[in-house]
Coordinates of C-alpha atoms and ligand atoms in Angstrom, one line a residue:
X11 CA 19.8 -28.5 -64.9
X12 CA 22.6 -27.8 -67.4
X13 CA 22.0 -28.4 -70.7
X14 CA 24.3 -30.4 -73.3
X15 CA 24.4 -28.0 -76.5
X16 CA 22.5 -30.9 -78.0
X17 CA 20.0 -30.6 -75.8
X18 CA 19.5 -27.4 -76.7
X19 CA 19.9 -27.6 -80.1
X20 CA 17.1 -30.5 -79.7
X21 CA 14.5 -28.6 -78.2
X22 CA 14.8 -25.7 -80.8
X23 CA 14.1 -28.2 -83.5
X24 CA 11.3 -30.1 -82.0
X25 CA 9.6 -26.8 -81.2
X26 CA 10.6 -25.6 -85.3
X27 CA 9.4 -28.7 -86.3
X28 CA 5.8 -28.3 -84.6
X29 CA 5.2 -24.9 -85.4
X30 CA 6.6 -24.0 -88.6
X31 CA 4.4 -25.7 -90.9
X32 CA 1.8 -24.2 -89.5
X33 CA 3.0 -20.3 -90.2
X34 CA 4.9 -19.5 -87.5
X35 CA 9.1 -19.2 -86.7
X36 CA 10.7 -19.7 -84.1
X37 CA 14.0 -18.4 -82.6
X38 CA 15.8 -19.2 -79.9
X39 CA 17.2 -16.6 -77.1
X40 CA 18.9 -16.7 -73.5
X41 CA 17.0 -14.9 -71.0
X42 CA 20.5 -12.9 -70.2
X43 CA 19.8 -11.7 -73.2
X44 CA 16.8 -10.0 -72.7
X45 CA 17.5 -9.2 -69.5
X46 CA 20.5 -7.0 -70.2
X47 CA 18.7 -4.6 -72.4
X48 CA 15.8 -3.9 -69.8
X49 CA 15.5 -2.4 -66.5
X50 CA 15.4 -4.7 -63.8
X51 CA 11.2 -4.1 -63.4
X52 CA 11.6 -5.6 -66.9
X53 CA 13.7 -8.7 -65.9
X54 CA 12.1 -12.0 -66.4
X55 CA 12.9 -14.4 -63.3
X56 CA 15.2 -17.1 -64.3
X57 CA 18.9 -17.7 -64.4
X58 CA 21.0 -15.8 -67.5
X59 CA 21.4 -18.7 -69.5
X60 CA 17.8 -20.5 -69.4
X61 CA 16.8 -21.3 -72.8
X62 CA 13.6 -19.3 -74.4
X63 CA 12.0 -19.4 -77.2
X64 CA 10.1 -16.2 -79.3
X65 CA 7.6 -17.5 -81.5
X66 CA 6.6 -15.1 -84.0
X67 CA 3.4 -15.4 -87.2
X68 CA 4.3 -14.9 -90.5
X69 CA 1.5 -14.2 -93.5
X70 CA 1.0 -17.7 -94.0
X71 CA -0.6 -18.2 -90.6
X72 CA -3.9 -16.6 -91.7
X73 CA -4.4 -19.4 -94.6
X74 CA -2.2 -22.6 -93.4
X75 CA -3.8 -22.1 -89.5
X76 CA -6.0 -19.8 -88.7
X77 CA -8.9 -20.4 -91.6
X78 CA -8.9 -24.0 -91.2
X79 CA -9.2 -23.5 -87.0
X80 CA -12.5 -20.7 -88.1
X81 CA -14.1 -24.1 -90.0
X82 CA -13.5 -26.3 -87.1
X83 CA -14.9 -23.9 -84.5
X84 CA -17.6 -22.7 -86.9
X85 CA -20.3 -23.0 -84.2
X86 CA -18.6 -21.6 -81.4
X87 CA -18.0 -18.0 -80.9
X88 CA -14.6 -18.1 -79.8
X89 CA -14.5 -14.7 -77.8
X90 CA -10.9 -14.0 -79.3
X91 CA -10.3 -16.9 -82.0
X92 CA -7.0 -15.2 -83.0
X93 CA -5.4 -16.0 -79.2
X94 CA -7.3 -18.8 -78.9
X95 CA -6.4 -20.5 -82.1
X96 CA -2.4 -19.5 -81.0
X97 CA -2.6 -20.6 -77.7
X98 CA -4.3 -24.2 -78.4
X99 CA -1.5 -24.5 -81.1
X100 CA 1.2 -23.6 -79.0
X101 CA 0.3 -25.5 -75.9
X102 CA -0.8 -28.9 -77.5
X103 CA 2.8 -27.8 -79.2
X104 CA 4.7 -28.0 -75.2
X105 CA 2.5 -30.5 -73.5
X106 CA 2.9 -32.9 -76.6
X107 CA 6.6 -32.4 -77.4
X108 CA 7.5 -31.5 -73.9
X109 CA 5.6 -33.9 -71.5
X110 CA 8.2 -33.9 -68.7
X111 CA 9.9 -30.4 -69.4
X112 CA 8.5 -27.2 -67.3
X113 CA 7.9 -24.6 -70.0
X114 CA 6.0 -21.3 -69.3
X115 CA 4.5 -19.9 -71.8
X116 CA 3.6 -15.9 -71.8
X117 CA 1.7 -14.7 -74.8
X118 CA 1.7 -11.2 -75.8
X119 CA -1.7 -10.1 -75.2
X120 CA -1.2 -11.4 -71.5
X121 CA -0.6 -8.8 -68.9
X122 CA 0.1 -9.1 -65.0
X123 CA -2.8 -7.3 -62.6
X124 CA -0.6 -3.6 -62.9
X125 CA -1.2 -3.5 -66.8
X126 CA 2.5 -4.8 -67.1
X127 CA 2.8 -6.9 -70.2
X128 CA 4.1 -10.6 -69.3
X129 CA 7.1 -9.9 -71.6
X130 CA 8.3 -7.1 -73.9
X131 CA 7.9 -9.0 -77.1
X132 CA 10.0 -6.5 -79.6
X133 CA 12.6 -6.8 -77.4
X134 CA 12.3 -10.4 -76.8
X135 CA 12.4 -10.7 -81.2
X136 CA 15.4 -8.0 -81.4
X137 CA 17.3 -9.9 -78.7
X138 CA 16.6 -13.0 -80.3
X139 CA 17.7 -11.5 -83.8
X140 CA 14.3 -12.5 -85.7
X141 CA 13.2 -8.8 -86.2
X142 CA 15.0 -5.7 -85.3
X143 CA 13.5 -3.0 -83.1
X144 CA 13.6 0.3 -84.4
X145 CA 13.0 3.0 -81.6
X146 CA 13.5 6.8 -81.3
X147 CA 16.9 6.2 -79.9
X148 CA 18.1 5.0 -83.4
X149 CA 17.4 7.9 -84.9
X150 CA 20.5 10.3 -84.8
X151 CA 19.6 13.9 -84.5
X152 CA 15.8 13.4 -83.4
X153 CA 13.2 15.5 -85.1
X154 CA 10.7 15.3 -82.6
X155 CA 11.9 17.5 -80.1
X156 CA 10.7 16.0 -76.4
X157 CA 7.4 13.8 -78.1
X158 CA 7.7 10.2 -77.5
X159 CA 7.7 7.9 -80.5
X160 CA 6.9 4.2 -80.2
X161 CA 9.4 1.7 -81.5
X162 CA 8.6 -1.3 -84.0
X163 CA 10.1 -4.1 -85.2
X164 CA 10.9 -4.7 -89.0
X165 CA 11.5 -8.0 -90.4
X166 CA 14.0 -8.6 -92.9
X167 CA 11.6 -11.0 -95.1
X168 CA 8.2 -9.7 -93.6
X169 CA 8.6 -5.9 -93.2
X170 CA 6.0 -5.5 -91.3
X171 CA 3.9 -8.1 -92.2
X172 CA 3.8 -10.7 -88.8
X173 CA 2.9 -10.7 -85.5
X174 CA 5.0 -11.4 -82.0
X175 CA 2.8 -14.2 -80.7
X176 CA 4.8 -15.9 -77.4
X177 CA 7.8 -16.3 -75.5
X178 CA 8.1 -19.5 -74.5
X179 CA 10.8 -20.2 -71.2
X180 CA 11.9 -23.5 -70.9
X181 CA 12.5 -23.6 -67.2
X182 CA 15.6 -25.4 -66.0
X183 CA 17.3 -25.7 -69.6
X184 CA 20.4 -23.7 -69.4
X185 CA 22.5 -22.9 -72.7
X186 CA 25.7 -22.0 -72.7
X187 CA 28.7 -20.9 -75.3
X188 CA 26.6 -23.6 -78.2
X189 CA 23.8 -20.6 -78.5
X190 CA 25.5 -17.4 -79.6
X191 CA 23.8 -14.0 -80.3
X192 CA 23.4 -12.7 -84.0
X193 CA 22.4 -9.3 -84.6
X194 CA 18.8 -9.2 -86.4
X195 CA 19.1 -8.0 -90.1
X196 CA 18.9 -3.9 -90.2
X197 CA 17.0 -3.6 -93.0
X198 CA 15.9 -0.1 -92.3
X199 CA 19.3 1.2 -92.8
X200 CA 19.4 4.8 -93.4
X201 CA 18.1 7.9 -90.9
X202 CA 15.7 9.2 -93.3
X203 CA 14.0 5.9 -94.0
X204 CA 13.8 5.1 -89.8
X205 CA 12.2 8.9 -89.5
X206 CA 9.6 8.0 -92.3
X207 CA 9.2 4.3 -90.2
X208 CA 8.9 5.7 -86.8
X209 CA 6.3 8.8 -88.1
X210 CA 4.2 6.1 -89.9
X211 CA 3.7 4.0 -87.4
X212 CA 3.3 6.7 -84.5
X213 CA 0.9 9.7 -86.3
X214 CA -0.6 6.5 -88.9
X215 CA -0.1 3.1 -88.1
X216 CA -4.0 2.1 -89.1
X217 CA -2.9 2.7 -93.2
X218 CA -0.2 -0.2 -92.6
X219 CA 1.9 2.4 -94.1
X220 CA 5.0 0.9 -92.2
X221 CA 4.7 -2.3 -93.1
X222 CA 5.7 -1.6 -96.6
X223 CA 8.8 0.6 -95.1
X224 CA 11.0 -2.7 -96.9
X225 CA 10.1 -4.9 -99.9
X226 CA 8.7 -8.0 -98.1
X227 CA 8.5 -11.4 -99.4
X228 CA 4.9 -11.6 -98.6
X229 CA 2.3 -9.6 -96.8
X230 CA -1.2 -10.1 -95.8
X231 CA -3.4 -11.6 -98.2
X232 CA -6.6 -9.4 -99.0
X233 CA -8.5 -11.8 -96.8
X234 CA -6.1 -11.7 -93.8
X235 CA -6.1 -7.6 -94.3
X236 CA -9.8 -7.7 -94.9
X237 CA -9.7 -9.5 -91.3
X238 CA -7.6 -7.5 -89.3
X239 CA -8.8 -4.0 -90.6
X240 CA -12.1 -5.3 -89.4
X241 CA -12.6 -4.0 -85.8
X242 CA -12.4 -7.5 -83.2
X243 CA -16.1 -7.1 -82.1
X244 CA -17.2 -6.9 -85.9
X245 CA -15.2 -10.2 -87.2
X246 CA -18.2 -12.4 -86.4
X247 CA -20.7 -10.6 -89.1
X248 CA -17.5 -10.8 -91.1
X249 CA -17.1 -14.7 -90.9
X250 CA -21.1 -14.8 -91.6
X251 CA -20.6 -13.4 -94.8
X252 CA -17.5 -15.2 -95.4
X253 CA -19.6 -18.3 -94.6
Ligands
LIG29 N1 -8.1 -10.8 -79.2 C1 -8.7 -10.9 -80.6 C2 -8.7 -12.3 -81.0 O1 -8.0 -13.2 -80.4 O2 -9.4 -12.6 -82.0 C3 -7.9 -10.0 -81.5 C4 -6.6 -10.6 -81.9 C5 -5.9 -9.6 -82.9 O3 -6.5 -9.0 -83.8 N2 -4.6 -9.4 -82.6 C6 -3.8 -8.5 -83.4 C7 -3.2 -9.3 -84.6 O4 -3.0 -10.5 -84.5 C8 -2.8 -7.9 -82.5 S1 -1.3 -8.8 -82.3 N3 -2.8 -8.5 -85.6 C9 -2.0 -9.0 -86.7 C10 -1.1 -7.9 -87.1 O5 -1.3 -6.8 -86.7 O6 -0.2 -8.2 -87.9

């Protein structure tokens, strides 16, 4: 089914409206998109112009969603309460908003049997322009010789500071000229600062070095870092003494 622009438009505001309060954002992207920066073992299977949706956590997810969803499952332990607080948000978001409309959802801890991730979620936010992915082939004049560097994305508000949580695909909807690709910000402008980004994240990503690569607008509060610097099988005895 084609989609009227408004249509379009529509859906991106309904799923804004759900999630936002709640910490995350939301952008909106055509699978085309995607598609045409990737190999086609990358592709995801659906006509160029279907409508998707990357749905990424700022800070404020930790306080405004994820501590209150810890006190409501306090007596259940949630094998992975991060996922599972984002996946209950995000589905009760589709099957809510969404009662009649197909929408797969592919998070980004999901993979297929071969270890493939469901979707390539940097390239899903630089496609989508929310946070633009930095990777070795940005870097003129390489310093590295033949290692391989990882890429990461850089927010222009959070630096580092979020998290690539979904990609939702809303099957059938198809966008045309109303949804127009924007660049994401390039925040991390210069070579020397996207050497010193790639290095930190690739020979010391556990210091969060490279999250402070830009001045953010917010980071992780010291709870949230407390949290996530906290291996996942230790967060239980950390919630005990949290209490
Ligand atoms: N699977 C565990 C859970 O669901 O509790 C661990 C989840 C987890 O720690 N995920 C990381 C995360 O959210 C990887 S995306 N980190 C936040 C960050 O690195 O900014």
């Amino acid at each position: 089914m084609a989609a009227a622009g408004g249509h379009v438009d529509e859906v991106v505001r309904v799923v804004g409206e759900r999630l936002l309060p709640s910490g995350f954002e939301v952008y909106p992207l055509k699978i085309g998109w995607y598609n045409a920066v990737l190999p086609p073992s990358f592709h995801l299977p659906y006509h160029e112009d279907t409508l998707a949706v990357v749905v990424l956590s700022a800070p404020a997810m930790f306080e405004k969603l994820f501590i209150p969803f810890l006190q409501r499952h306090r007596r259940e332990a949630a094998r992975d309460p991060v996922d599972q607080c984002v996946s209950d948000t995000i589905s009760s978001c589709v099957s809510q908003s969404f009662p009649k409309q197909e929408v797969d959802v592919m998070y980004d801890y999901e993979m297929h049997p071969n270890r493939k991730p469901k979707f390539l979620a940097q390239t899903a936010a630089h496609v989508a322009g929310a946070a633009y992915y930095y990777q070795q082939c940005d870097v003129p004049n390489q310093p590295w010789g033949s290692k391989k560097m990882f890429g990461v994305c850089i927010h222009p508000r959070w630096g580092g500071w979020f998290a690539i949580r979904a990609l939702l695909v809303f099957r059938g909807v198809e966008s045309g000229a109303e949804l127009q690709q924007a660049p994401p910000v390039d925040s991390v402008g210069s070579r020397q600062q996207r050497v010193e980004l790639l290095e930190s994240f690739n020979l010391h990503w556990q210091d969060w070095a490279y999250r402070d690569i830009i001045r953010s607008e917010d980071s992780y509060s010291p709870r949230q870092r407390e949290y996530f610097s906290t291996p996942p099988g230790q967060r239980a005895t950390l919630l005990q003494r949290w209490g």
